[in-house]
Coordinates of C-alpha atoms in Angstrom, one line a residue:
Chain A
X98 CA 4.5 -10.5 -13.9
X99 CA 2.1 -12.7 -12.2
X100 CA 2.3 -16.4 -11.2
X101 CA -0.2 -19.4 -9.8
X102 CA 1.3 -22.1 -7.2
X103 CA 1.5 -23.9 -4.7
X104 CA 4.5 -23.4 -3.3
X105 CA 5.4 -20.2 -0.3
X106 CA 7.6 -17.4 -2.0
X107 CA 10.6 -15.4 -0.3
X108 CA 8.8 -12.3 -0.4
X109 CA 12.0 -10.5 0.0
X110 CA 13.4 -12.2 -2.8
X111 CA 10.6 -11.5 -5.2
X112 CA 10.9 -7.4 -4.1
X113 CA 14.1 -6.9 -4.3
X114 CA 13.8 -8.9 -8.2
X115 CA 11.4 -6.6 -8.8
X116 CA 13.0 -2.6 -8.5
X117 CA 16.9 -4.6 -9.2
X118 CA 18.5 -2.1 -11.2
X119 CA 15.9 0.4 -12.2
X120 CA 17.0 3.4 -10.7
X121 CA 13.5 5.2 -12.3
X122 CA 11.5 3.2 -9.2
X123 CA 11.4 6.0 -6.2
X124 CA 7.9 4.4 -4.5
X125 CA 7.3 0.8 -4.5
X126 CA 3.8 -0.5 -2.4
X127 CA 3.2 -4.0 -1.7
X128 CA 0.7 -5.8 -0.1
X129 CA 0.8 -9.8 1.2
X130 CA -2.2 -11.5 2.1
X131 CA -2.2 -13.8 5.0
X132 CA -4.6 -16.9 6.3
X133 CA -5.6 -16.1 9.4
X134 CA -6.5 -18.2 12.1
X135 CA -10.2 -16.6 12.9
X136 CA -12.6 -16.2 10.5
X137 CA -15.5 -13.7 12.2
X138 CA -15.7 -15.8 15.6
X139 CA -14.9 -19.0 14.3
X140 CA -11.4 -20.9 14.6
X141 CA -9.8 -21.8 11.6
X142 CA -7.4 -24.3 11.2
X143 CA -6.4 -24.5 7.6
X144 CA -8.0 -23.9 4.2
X145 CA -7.8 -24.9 0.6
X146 CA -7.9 -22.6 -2.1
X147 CA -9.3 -23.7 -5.3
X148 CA -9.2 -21.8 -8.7
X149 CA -10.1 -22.3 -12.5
X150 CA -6.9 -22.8 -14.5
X151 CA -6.4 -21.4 -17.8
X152 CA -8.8 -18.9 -16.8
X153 CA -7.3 -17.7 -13.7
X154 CA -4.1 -16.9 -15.6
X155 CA -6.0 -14.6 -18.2
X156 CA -7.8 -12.5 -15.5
X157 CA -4.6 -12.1 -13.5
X158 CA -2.7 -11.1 -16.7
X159 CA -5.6 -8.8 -17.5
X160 CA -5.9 -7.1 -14.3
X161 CA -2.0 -6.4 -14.5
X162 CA -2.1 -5.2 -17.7
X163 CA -5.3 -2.5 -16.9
X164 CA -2.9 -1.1 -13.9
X165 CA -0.5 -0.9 -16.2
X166 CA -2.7 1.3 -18.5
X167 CA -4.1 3.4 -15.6
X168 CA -0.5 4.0 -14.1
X169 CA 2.8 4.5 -15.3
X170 CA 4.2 1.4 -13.5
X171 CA 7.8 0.5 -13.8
X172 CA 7.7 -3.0 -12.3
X173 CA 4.3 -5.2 -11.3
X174 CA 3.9 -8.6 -9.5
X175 CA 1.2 -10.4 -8.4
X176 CA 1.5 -13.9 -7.2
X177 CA -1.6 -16.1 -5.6
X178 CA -0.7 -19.5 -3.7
X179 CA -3.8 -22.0 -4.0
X180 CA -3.9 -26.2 -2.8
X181 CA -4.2 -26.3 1.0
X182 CA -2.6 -22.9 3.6
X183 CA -2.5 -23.2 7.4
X184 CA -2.8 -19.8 9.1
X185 CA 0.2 -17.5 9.3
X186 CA 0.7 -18.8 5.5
X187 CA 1.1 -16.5 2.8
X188 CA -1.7 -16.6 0.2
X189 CA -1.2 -13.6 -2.1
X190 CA 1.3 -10.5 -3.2
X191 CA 0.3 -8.0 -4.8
X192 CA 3.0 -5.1 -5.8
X193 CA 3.4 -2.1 -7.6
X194 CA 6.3 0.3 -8.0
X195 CA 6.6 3.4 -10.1
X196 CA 8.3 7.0 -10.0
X197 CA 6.1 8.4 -7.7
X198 CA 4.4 7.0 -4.7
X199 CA 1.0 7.6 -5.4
X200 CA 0.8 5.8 -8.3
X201 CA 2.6 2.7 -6.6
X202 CA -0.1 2.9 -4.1
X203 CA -3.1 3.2 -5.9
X204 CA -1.9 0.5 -8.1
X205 CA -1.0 -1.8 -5.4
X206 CA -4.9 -1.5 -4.0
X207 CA -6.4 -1.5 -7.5
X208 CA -4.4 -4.8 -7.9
X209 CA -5.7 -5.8 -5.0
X210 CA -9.2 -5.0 -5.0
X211 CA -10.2 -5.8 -8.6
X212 CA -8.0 -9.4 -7.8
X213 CA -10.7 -10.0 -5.1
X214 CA -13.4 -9.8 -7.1
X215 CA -12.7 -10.8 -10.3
X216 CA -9.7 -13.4 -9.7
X217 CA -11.4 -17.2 -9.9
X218 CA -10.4 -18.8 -6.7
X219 CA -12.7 -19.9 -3.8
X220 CA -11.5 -20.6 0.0
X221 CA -12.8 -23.5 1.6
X222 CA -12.1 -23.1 5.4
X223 CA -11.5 -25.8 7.7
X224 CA -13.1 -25.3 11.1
X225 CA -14.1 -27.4 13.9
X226 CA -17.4 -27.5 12.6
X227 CA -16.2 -29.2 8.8
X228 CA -15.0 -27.5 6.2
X229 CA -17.2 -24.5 4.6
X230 CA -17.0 -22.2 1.0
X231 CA -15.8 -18.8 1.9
X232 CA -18.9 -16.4 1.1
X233 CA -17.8 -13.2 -1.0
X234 CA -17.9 -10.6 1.0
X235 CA -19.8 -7.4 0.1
X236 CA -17.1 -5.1 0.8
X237 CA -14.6 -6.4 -1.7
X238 CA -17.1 -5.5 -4.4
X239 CA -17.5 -2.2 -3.0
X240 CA -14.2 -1.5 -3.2
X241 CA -13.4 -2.7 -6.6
X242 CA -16.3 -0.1 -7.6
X243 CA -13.9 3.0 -6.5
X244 CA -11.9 2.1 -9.7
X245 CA -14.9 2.9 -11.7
X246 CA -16.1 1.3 -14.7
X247 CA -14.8 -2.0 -15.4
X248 CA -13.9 -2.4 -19.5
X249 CA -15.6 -5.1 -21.4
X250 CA -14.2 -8.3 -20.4
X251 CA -12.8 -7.6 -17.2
X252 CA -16.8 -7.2 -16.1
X253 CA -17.6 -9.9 -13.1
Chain B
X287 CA -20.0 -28.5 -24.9
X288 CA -17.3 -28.7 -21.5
X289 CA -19.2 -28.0 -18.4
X290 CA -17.0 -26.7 -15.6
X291 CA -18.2 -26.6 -11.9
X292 CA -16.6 -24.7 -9.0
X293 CA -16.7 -24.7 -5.2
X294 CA -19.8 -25.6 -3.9
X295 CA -21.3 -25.8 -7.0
X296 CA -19.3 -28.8 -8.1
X297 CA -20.2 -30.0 -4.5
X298 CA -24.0 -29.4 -5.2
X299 CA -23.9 -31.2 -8.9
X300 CA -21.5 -34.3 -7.7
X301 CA -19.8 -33.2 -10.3
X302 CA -16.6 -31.2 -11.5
X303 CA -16.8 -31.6 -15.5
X304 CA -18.9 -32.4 -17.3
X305 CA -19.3 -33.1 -21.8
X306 CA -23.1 -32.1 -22.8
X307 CA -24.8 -32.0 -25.9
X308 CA -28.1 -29.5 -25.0
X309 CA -30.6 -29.2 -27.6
X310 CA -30.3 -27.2 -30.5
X311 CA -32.9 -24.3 -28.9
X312 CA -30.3 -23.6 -26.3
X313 CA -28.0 -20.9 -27.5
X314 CA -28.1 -18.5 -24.9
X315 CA -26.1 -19.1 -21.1
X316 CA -29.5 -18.3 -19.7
X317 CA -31.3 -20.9 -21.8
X318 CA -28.7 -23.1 -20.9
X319 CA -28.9 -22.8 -16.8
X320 CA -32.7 -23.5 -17.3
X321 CA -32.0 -26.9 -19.5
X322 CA -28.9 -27.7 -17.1
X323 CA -31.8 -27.6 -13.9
X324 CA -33.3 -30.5 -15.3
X325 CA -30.5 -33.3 -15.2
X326 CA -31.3 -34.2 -11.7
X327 CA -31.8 -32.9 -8.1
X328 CA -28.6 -31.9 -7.5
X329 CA -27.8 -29.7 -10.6
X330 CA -31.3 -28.2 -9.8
X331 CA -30.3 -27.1 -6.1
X332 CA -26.7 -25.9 -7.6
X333 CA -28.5 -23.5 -10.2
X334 CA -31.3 -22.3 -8.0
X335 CA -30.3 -19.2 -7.1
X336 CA -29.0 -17.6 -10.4
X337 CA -27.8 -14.5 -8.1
X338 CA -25.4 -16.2 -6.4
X339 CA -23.7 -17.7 -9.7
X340 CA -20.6 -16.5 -12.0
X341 CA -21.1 -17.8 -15.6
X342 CA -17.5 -17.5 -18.1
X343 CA -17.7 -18.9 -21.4
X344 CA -14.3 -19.8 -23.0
X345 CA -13.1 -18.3 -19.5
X346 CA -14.6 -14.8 -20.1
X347 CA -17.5 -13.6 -17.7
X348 CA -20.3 -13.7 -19.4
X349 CA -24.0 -12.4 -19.0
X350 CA -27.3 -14.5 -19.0
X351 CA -27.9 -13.2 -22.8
X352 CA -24.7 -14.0 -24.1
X353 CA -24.4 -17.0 -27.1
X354 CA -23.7 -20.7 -26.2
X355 CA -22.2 -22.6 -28.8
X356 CA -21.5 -26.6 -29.5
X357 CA -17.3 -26.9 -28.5
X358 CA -18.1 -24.1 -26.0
X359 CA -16.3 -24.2 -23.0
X360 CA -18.8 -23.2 -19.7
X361 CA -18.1 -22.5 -16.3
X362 CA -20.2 -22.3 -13.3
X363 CA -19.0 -21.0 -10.0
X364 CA -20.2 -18.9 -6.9
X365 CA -18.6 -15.3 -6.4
X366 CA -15.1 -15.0 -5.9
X367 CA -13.3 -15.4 -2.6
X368 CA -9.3 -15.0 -3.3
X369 CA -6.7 -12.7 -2.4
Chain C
X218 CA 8.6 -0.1 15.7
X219 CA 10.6 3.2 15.1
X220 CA 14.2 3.3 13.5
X221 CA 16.6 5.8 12.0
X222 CA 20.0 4.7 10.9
X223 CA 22.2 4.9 8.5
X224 CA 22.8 1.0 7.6
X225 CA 20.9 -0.3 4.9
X226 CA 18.1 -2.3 5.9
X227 CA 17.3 -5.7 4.8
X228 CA 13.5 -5.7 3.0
X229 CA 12.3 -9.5 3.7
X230 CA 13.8 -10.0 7.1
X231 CA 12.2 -7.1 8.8
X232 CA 8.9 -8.0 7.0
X233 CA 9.3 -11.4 8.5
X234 CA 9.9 -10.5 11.8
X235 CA 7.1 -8.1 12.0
X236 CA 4.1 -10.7 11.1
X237 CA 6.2 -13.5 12.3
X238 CA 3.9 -15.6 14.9
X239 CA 1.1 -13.7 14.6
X240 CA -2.1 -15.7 13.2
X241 CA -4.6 -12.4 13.5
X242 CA -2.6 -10.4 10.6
X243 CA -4.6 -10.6 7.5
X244 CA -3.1 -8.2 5.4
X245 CA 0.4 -6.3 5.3
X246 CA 0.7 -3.5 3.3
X247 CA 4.3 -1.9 2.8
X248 CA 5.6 0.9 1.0
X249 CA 9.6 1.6 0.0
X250 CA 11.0 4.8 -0.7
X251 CA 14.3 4.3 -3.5
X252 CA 16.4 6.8 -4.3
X253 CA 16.0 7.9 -8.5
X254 CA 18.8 8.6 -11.0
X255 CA 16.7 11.4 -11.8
X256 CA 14.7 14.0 -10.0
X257 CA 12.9 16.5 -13.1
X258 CA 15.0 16.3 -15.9
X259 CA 17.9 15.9 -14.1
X260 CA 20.4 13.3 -13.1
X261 CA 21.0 12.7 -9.9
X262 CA 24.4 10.9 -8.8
X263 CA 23.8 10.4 -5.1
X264 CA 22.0 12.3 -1.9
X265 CA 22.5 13.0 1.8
X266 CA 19.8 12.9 4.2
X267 CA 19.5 15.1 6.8
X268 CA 17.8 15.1 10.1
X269 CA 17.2 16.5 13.8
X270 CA 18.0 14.2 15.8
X271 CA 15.7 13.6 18.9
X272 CA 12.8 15.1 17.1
X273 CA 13.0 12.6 14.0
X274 CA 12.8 10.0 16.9
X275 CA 9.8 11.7 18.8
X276 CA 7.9 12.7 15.7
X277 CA 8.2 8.8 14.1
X278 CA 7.1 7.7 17.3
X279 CA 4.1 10.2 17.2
X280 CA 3.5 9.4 13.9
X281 CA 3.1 5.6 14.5
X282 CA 1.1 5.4 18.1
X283 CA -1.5 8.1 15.7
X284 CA -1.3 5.3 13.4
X285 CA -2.3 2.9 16.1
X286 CA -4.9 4.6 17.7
X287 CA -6.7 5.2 14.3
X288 CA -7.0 1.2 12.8
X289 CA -6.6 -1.5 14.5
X290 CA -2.9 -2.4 13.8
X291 CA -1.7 -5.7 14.7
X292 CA 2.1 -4.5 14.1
X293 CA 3.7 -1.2 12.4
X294 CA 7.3 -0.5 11.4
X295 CA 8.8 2.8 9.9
X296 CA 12.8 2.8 9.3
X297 CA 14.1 5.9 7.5
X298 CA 17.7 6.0 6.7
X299 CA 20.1 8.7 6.5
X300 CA 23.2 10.2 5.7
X301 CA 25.1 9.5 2.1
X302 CA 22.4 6.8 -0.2
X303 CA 23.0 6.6 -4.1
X304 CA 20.2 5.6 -6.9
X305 CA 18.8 2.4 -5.8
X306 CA 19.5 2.8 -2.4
X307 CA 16.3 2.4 0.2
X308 CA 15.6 5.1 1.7
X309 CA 12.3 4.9 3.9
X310 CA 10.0 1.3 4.9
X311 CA 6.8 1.8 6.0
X312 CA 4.7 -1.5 6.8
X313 CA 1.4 -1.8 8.9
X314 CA -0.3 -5.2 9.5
X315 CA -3.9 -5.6 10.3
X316 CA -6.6 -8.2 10.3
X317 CA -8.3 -6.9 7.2
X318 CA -6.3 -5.4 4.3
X319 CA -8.4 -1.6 3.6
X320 CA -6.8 -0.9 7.5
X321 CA -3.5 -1.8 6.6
X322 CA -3.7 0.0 3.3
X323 CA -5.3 3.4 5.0
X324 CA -2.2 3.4 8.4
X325 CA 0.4 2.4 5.7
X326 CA -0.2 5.4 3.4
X327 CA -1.4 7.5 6.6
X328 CA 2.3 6.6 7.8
X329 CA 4.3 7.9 4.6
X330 CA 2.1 11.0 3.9
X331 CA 3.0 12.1 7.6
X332 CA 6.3 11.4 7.9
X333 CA 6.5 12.9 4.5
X334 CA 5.6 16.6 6.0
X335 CA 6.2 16.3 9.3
X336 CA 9.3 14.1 10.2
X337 CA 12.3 16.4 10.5
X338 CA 14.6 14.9 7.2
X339 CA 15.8 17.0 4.6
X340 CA 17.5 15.7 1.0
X341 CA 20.7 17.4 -0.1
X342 CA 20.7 16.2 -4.0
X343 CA 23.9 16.3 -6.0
X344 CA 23.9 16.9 -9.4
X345 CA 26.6 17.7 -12.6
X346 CA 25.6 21.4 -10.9
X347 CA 26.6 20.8 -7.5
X348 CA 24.5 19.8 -4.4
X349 CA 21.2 21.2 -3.9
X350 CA 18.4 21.5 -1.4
X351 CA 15.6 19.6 -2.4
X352 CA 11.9 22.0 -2.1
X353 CA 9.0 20.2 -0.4
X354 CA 6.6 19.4 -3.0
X355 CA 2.9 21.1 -2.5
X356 CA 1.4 17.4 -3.4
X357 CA 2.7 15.7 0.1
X358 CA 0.9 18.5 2.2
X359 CA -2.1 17.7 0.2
X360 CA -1.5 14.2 0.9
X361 CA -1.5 14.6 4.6
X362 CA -4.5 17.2 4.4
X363 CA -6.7 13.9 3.1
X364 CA -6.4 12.7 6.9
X365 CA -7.8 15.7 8.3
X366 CA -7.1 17.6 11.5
X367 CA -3.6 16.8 12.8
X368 CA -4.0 17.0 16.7
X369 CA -2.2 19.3 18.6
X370 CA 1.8 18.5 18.9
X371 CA 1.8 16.8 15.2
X372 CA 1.1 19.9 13.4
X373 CA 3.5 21.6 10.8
Chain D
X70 CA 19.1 29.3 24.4
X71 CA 19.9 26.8 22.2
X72 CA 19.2 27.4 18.2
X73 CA 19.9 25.0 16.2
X74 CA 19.9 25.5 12.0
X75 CA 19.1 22.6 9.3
X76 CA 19.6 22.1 5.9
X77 CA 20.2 25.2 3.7
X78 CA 19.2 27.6 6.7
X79 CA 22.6 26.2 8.2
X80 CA 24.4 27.3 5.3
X81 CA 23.3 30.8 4.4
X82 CA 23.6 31.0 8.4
X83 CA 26.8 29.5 8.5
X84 CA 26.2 27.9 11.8
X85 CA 24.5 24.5 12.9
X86 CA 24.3 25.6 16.2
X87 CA 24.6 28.2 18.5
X88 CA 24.1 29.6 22.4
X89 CA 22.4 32.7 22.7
X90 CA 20.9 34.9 25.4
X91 CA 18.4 37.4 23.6
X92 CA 17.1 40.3 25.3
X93 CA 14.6 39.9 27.7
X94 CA 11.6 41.5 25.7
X95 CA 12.5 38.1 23.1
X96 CA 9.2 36.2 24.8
X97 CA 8.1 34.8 21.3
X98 CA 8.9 33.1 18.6
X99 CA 8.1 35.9 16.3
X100 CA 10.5 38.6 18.3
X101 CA 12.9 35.6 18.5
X102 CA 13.1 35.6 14.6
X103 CA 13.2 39.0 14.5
X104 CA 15.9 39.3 16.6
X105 CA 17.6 37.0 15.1
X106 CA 17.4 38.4 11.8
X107 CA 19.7 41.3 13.2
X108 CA 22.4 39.3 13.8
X109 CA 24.1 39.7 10.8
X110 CA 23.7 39.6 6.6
X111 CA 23.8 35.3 6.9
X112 CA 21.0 35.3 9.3
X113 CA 19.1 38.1 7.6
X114 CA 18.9 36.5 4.3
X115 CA 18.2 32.8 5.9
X116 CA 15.0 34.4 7.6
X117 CA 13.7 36.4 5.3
X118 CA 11.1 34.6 4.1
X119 CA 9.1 33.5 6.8
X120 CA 6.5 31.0 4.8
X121 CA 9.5 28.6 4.1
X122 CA 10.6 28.3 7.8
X123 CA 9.3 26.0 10.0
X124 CA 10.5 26.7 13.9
X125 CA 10.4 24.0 16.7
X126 CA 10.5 24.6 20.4
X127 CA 11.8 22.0 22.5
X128 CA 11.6 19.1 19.4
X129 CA 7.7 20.7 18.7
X130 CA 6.8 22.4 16.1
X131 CA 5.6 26.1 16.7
X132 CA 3.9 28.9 15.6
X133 CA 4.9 32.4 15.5
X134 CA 3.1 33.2 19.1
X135 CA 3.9 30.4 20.8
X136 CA 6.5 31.3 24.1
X137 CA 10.5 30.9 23.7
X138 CA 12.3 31.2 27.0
X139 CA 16.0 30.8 28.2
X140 CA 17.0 27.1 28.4
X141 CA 15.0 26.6 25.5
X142 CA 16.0 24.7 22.2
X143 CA 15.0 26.3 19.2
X144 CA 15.3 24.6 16.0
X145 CA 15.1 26.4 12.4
X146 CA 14.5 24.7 9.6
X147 CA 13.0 24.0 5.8
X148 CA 10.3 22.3 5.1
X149 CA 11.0 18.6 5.4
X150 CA 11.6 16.6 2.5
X151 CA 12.0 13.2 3.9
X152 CA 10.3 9.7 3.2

């Protein structure tokens, strides 16, 4: 399942939603992104994340649906805040659960990673300094590029 | 054709959407940046540097070679940053 | 934070807690062990968990301050239960909070594949056939092997 | 010495724990095993195999040459199948 919005979620709501009642699920992984209040050396104070609607939806849908091809997942769930965080907040959750806990995990960080770099949504920080675009960070690509060849459509 | 602009590129252009009709001899995204840098200063300075710019047509990633077409719906954005 | 018990433990409040404040976590990465219906091809009705205690304690502890000295973890948590649990049931939380979200990936798994070979628990399964020893699988002491060299004290 | 027994070495031995004074030439945990294995037809068959057994000294884990002296606790057990 994945869902866009602006509103916080009860993470341990949405877990426990996601494994109720399938006895199958022995691993689930999760991971929950969080705004920070440092970005490199400079103090942040809040940001506003933007993102293409319509669009965003398809590539979120599309990602979930290439995990589920690449693992046998019994429950997924990705959920990405956007509209203005302050740090501590909650941006994104990413989960995975299957019968075994290597596939949850690898999942969970393909998720993840290919989210980060194919996902259209943009940070604008807020610093002392005005507010600035988030640059993409070199790193996220290079981890998407562990999961290998991206399928036709899915390609940044 | 719906242009869409993102981040700082709608910041650069002034501009967030945008309905264009380009000429006829633009039917390719690449062909369609180039005519797009010559509505004004600002679009020029937003599609300068082509290597730090994410093209989807109808919302699909697309490549500098790939078709344009009239009713096409175009966006321009930097690189990613969510998650 | 270390804990063995037999209560249940409560998924989104002890996530809370452990990131609660803190404006340097960027990224949380969890994993939940659940108990299956099924282990192979055959149904499981419930399982007991064994364990030494003392050494559970000491090797948890181990476990998570190797954790710690490895990425730079801004909080860590492992609670394993034990005693009676039935499908469903919880079993094992691991959680590690960092700054960036590949270091709270790496300690998270880091913390399961460990405590999978070297935390003194043993799973009495019961089946239509009676109860049963459960074997240690070959694939979590390949799991641990990925992070190299135990040091001295943490080895099998 | 204290030797303790887990899982389904504590029920082929029949005991989850015991006090025992083994002969002074016991100075490892290799002649502890063996000793140990004489104690009976339970305790014979739990130690047989020796790749399946995991020993810990003092809440350690051990290996076969590593010291075992009085006052000691030794723990005996499976391969651990937690998490």
């Amino acid at each position: 399942m994945i869902r866009v919005q602006e509103e916080d979620f009860d993470l341990g709501a949405e877990l426990a939603k996601l494994t109720a009642g399938n006895m199958k699920v022995g691993g689930l992984a999760v991971f929950v992104g969080l705004v920070r209040d440092m970005a490199g050396d400079q103090a942040i104070g809040a940001m506003t994340l933007e993102h293409y609607p319509g669009m965003t939806e398809k590539m979120l849908a599309r990602i979930e649906a290439e995990a589920k091809e690449r693992w046998p997942l019994e429950a997924s769930l990705i959920i990405h805040r956007v509209g203005r965080l302050e740090p501590g907040d909650q941006i994104v959750l990413v989960a995975a659960a299957s019968a075994h806990r290597q596939a949850a995990f690898d999942a969970c960080q393909f998720l993840i990673d290919w989210l980060k770099t194919k996902a259209p949504f943009w940070k604008l920080e807020e610093s002392g300094e005005g507010a600035q675009w988030v640059d993409a960070r070199d790193s996220d690509t290079a981890a998407t590029k562990r999961w290998a060849t991206p399928k036709k459509g899915t390609a940044e | 054709m719906k242009l869409l602009y993102f981040a700082w590129l709608k910041t650069k252009t002034g501009v967030a959407e945008e309905d264009l009709t380009p000429p006829p001899e633009v039917t390719t995204v690449a062909e369609l940046l180039t005519w797009l840098r010559g509505r004004g200063p600002g679009h020029a300075e937003a599609l300068a540097d082509l290597t730090a710019l994410k093209v989807a047509v109808n919302q699909e990633y697309a490549h500098p070679d790939d078709p344009v077409r009239p009713g096409d719906e175009i966006a321009l954005f930097p690189p990613v940053t969510g998650g």
